[in-house]
Tab-separated table of C-alpha atoms and ligand atoms in Angstrom:
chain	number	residue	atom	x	y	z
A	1437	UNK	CA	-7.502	19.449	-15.750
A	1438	UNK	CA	-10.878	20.068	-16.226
A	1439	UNK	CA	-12.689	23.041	-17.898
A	1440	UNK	CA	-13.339	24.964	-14.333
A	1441	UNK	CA	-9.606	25.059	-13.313
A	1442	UNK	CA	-9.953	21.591	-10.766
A	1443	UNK	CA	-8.476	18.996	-10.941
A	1444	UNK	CA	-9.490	15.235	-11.788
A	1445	UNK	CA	-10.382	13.564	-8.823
A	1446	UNK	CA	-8.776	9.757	-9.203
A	1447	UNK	CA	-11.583	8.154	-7.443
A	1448	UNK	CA	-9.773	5.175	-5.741
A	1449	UNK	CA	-12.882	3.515	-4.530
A	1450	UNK	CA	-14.145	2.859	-7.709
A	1451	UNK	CA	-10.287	1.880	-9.240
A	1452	UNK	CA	-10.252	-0.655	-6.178
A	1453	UNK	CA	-13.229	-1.783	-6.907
A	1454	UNK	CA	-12.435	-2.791	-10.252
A	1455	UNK	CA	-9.513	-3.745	-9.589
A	1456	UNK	CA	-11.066	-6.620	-7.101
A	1457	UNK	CA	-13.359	-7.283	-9.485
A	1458	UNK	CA	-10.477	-8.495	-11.619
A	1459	UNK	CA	-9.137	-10.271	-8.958
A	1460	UNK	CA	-12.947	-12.471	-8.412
A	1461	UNK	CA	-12.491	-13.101	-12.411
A	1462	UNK	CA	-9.089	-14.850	-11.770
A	1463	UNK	CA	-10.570	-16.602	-8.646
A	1464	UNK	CA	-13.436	-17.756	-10.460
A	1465	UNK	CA	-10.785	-18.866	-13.400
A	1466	UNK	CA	-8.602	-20.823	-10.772
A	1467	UNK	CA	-11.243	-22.755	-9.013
A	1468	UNK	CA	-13.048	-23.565	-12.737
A	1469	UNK	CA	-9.611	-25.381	-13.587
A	1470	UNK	CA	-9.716	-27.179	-10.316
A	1471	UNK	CA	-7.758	-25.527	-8.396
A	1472	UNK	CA	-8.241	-24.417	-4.434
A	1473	UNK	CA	-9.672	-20.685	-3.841
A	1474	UNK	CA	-6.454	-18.587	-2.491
A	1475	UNK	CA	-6.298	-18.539	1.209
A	1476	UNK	CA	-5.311	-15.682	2.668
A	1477	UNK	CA	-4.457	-15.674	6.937
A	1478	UNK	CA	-4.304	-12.424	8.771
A	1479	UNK	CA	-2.175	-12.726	11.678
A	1480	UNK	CA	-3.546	-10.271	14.504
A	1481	UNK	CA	-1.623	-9.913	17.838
A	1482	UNK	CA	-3.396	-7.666	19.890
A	1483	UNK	CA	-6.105	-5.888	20.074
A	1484	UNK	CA	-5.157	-2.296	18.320
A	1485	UNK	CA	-8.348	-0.101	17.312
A	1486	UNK	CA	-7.302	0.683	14.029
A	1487	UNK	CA	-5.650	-2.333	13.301
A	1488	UNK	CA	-8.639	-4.819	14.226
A	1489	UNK	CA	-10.628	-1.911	11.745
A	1490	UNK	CA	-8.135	-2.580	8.767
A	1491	UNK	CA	-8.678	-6.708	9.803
A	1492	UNK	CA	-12.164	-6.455	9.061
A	1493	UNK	CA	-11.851	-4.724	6.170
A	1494	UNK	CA	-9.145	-7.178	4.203
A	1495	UNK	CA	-11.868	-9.813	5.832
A	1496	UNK	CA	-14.869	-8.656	4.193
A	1497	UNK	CA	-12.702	-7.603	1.127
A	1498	UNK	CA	-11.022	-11.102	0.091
A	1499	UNK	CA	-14.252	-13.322	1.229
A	1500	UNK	CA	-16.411	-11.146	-1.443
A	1501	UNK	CA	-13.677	-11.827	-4.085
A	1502	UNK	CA	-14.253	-15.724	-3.254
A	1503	UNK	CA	-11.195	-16.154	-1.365
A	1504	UNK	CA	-10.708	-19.070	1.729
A	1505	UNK	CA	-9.644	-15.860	4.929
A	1506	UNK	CA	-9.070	-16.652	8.305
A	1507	UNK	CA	-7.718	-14.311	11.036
A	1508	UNK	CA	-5.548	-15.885	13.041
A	1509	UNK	CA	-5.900	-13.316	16.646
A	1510	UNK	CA	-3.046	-13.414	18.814
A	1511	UNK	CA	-3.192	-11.801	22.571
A	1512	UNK	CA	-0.835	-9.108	23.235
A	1513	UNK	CA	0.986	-10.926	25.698
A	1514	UNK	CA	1.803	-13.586	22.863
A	1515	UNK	CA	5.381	-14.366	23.155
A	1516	UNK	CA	7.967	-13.930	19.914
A	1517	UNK	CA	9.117	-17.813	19.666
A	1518	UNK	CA	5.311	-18.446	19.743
A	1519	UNK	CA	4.293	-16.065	17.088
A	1520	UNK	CA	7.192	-17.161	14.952
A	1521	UNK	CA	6.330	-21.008	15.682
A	1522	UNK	CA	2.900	-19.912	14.294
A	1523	UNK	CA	4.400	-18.197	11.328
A	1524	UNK	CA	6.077	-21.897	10.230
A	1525	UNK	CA	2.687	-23.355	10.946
A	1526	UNK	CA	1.412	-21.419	8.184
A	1527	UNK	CA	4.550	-21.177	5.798
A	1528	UNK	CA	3.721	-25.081	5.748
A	1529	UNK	CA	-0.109	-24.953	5.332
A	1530	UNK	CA	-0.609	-25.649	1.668
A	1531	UNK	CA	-4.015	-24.046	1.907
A	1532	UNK	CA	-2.210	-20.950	2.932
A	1533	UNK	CA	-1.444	-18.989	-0.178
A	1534	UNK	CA	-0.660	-15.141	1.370
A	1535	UNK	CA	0.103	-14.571	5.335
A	1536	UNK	CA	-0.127	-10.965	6.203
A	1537	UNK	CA	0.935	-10.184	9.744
A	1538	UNK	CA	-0.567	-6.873	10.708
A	1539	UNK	CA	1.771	-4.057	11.727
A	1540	UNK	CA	2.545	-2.309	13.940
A	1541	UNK	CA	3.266	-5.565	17.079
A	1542	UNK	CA	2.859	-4.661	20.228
A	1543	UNK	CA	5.912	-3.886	22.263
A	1544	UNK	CA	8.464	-5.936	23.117
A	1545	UNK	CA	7.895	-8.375	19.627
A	1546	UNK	CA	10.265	-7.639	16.819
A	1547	UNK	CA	8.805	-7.808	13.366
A	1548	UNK	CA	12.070	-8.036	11.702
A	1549	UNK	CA	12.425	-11.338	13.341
A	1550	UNK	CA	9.319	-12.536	12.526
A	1551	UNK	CA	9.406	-10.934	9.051
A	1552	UNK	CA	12.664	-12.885	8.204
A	1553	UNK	CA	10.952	-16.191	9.465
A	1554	UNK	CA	7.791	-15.613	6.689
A	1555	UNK	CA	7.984	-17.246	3.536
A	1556	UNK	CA	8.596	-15.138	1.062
A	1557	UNK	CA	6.282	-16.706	-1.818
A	1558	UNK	CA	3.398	-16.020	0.892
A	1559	UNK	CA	5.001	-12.273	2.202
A	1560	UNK	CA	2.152	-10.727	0.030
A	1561	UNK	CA	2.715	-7.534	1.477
A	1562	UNK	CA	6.337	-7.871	-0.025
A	1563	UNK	CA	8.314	-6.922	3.294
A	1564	UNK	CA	10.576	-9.863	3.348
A	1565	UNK	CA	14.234	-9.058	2.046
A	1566	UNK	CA	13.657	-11.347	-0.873
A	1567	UNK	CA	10.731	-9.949	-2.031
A	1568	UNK	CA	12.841	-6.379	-1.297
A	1569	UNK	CA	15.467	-7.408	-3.420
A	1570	UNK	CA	13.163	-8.721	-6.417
A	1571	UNK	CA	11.773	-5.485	-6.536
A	1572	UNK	CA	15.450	-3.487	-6.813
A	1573	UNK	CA	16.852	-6.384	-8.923
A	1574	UNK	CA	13.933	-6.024	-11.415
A	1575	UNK	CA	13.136	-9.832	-10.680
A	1576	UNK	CA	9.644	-11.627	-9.884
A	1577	UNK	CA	8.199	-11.230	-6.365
A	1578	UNK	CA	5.362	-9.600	-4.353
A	1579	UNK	CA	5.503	-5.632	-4.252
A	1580	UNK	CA	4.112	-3.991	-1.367
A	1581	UNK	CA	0.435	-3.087	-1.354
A	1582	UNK	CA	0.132	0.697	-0.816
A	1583	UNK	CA	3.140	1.733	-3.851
A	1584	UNK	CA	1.346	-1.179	-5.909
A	1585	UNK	CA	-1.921	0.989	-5.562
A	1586	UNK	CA	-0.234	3.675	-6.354
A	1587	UNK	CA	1.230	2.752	-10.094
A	1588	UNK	CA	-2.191	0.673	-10.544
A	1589	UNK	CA	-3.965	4.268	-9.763
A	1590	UNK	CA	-1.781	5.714	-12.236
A	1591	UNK	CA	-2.128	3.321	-15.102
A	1592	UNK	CA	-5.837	2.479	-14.920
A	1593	UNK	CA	-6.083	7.065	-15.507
A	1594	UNK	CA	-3.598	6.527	-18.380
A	1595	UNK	CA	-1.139	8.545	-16.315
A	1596	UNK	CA	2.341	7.489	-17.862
A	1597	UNK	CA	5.282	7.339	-15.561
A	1598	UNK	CA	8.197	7.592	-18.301
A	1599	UNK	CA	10.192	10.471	-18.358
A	1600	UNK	CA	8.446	12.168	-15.942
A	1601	UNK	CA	9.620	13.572	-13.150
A	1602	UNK	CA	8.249	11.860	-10.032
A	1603	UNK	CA	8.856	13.531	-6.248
A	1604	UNK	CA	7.974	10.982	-3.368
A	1605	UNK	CA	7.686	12.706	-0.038
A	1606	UNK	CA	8.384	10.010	2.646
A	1607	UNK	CA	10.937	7.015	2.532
A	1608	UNK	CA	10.028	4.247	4.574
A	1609	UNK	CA	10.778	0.774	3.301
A	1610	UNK	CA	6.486	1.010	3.145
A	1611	UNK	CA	5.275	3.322	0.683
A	1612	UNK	CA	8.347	5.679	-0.204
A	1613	UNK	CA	11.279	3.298	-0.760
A	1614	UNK	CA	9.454	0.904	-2.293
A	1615	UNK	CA	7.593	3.530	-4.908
A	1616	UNK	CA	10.468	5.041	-5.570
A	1617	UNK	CA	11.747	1.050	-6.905
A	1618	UNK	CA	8.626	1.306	-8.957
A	1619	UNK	CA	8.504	4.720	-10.585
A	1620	UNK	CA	12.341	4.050	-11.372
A	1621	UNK	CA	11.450	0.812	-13.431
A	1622	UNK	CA	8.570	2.318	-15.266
A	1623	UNK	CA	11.730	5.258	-16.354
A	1624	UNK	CA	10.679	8.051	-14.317
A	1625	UNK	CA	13.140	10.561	-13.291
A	1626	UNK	CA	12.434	9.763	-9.275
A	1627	UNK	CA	13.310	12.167	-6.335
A	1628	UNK	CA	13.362	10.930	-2.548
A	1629	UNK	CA	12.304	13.519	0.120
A	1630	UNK	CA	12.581	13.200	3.446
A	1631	UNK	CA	12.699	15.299	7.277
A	1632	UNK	CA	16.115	16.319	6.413
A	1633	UNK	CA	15.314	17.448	2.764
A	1634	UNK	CA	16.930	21.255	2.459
A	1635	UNK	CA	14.253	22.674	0.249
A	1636	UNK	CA	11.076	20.456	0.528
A	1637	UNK	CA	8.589	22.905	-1.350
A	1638	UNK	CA	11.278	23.776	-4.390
A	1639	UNK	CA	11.488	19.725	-4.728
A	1640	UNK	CA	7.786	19.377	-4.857
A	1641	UNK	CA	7.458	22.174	-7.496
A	1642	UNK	CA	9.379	20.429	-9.705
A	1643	UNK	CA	7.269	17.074	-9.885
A	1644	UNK	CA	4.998	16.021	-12.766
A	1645	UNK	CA	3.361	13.202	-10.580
A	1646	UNK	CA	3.904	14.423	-6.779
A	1647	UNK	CA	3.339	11.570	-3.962
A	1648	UNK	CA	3.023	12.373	0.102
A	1649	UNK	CA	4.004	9.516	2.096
A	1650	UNK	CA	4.814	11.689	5.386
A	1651	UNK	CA	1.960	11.204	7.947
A	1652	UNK	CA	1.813	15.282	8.504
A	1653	UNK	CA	-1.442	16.371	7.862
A	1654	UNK	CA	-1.924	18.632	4.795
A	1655	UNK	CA	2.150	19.975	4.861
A	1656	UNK	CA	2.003	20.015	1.012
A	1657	UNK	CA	0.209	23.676	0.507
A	1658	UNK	CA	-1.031	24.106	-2.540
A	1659	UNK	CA	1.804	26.642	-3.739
A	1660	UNK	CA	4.108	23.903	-3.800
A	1661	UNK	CA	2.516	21.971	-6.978
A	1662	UNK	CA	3.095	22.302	-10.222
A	1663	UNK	CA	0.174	23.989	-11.941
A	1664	UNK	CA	-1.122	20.810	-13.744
A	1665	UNK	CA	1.157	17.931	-11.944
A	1666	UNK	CA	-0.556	14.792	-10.553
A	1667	UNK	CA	-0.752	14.633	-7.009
A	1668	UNK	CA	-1.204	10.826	-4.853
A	1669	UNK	CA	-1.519	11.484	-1.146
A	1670	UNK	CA	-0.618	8.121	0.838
A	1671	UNK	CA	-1.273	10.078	4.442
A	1672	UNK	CA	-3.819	9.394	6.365
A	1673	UNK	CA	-4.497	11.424	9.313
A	1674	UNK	CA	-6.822	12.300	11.450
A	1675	UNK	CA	-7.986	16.086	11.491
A	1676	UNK	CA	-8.809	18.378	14.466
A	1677	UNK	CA	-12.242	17.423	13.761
A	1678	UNK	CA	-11.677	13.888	14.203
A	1679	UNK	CA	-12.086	13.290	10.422
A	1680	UNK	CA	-9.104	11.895	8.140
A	1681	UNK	CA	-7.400	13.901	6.055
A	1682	UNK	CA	-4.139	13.673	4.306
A	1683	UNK	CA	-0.208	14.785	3.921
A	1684	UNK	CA	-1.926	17.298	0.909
A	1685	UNK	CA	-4.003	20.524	1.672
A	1686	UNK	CA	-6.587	19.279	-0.404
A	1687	UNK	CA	-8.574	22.404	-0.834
A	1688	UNK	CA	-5.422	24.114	-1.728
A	1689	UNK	CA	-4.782	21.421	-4.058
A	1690	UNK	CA	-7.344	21.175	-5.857
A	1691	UNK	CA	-7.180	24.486	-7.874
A	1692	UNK	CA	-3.969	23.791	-8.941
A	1693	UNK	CA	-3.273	19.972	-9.749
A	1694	UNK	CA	-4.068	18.148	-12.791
A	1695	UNK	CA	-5.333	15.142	-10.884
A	1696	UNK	CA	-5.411	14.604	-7.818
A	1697	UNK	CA	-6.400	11.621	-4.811
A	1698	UNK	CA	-8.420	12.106	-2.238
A	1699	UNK	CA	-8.188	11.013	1.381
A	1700	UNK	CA	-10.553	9.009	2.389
A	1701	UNK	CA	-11.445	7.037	-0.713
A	1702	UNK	CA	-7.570	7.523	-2.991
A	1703	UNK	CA	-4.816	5.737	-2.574
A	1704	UNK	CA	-6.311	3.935	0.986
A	1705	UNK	CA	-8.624	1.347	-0.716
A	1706	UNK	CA	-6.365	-0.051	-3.264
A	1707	UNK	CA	-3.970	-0.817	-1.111
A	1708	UNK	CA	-6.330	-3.828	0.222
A	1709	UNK	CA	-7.187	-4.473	-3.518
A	1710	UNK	CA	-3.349	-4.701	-4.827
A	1711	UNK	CA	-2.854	-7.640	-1.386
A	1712	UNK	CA	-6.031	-9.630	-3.334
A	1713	UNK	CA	-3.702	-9.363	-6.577
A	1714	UNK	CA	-0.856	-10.373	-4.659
A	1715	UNK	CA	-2.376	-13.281	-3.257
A	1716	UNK	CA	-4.145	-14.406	-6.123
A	1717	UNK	CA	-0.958	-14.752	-8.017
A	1718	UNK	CA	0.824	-16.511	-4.613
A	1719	UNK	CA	-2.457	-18.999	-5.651
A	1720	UNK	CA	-1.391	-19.231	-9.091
A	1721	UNK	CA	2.075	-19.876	-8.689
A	1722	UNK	CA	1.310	-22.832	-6.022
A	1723	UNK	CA	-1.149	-23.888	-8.320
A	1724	UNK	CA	1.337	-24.393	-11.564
A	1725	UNK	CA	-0.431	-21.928	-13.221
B	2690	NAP	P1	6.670	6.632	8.205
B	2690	NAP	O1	7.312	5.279	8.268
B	2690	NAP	O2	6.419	7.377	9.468
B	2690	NAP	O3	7.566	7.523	7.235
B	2690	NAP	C1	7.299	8.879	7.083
B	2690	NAP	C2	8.309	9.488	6.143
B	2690	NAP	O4	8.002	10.879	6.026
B	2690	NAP	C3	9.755	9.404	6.633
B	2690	NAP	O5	10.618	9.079	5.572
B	2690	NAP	C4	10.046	10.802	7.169
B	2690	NAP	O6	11.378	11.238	7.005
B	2690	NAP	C5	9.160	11.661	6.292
B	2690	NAP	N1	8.785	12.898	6.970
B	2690	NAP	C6	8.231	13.042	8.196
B	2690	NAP	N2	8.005	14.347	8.462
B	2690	NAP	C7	8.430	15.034	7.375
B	2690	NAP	C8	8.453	16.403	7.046
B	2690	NAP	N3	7.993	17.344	7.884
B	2690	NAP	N4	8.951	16.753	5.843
B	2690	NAP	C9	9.407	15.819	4.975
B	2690	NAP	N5	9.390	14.498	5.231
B	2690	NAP	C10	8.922	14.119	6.425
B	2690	NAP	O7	5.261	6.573	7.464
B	2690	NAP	P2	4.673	5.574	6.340
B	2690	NAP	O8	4.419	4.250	6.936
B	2690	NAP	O9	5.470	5.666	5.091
B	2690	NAP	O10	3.270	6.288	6.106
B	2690	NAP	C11	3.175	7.608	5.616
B	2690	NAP	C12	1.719	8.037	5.638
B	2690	NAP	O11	0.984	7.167	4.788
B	2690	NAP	C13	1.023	7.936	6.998
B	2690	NAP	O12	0.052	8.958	7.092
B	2690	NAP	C14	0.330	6.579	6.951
B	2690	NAP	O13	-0.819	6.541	7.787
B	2690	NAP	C15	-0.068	6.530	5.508
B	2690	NAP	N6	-0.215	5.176	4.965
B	2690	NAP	C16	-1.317	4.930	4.206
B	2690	NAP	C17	-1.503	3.709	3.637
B	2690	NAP	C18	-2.691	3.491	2.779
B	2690	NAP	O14	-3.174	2.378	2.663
B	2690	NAP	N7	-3.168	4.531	2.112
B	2690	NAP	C19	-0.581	2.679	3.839
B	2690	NAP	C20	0.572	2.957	4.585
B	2690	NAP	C21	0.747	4.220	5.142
B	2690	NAP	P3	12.640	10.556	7.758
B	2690	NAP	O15	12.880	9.272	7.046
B	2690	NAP	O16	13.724	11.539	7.581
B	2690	NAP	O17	12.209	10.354	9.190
């Protein structure tokens, strides 16, 4: 904490930022020894707001770190044999390194399915039960994006995991499961809540490193932080006022954490830098290296 009683602000733009930068290095460093730029394919079915928003963004993202993109845009009406016929399309593209089919589908398509069909040396968003398993088993594999972000975050601040006690709120096989995998291997004492959790604001208390992964805007008040702790906040909502805020009443917050993300510009923007690491090293491994 700082010397007025607020808390650090863990500027995740800026950690992104570097961390892409890092990620145009190792491009540069691949395509120096003769090897192909990693190609990264979106797959798009549909036309969902927010979804063709977070498109644009990985777009824009992975062509300025010198990577080969393509969107691949799929109508609505696209049928599941089709989208899965286009998924082996791309598992045998060798110019293909990471496919990232954006969630949610539309009705009616089942993403397990399609999910199950991916390769998982290209599932850079590390849903595929492979890539589910290396993380639990400890082995090699692609970690998903958002929990990635979340240790990188963490380590890039010099905030140590071991021995701490770490409270996720949220366990989807997204950001909470996942983290929790993570935090565990780095030795953290790690806590799981969840809807049905009997004392939600007693568990949060007891956290050294807090993380919201809920989707309920600002439900972790301010009271129920340790005075000091380090608080991540996954959510991202969107406020009466139209703006986004998160799963942590940040102006609450702030008086009391340590350190603390904010929403926008925390956790959000390194999730898109941790899917240029992943596909980077998808690259790396097809190329030998
Ligand atoms: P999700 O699949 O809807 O999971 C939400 C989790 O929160 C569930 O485990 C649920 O419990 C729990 N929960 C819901 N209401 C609760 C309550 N009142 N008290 C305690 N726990 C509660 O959501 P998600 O995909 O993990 O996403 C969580 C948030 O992160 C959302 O705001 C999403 O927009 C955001 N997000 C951000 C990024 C990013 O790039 N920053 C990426 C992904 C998601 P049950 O399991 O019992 O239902």
């Amino acid at each position: 904490m700082n010397d007025v009683g607020m808390a650090n602000i863990l500027d995740g733009k800026a950690t992104a930022a570097a961390v892409r930068e890092d990620v145009a290095a190792g491009v540069a460093t691949l395509r120096a020894a003769g090897h192909p730029a990693p190609g990264l394919c979106v797959v798009l079915v549909g036309g969902d707001p927010a979804s063709q928003v977070y498109v644009r963004n990985k777009d824009r993202a992975a062509t300025q770190a010198g990577f080969e993109v393509s969107t691949l845009r799929l109508d609505a009406e696209t049928s599941q044999a089709d989208l899965e016929a286009e998924i082996k399309r791309l598992n045998l593209d060798s110019s293909v390194h990471g496919i990232l089919v954006q969630l949610p589908l539309p009705k009616g398509l089942d993403a397990d399915s399609v999910l199950r069909g991916l390769d998982p040396a290209k599932d850079v968003d590390g849903l595929t039960a492979t890539n589910v398993a290396a993380l639990v088993t400890g082995s090699l594999g692609h970690v998903p994006c958002t929990p990635a972000g979340c240790i990188e975050i963490l380590d890039r601040h010099g905030i140590a995991l071991e021995g701490k006690r770490v409270t996720i709120v949220g366990r989807s096989m997204l950001v909470g499961k996942p983290l929790a995998q993570l935090a565990l291997a780095r030795n953290a004492t790690v806590t799981v809540c969840h809807s049905r959790t009997a004392d939600l604001a007693a568990e949060c208390r007891r956290a050294d490193i807090l993380v919201a992964a809920v989707g309920v805007a600002r439900l972790i008040k301010g009271d129920w932080i340790q005075p000091g702790a380090t608080v991540l906040d996954v959510g991202i909502n969107r406020g009466e006022d139209g703006k986004l805020v998160g799963d942590v009443d940040f102006a609450e917050a702030v008086s009391v954490a340590g350190a603390i993300t904010p929403v926008p510009g925390g956790v959000g923007p390194m999730t898109i830098a941790m899917l240029l690491k992943n596909t980077l090293s998808a690259a790396r491994v097809a190329a030998g290296v």
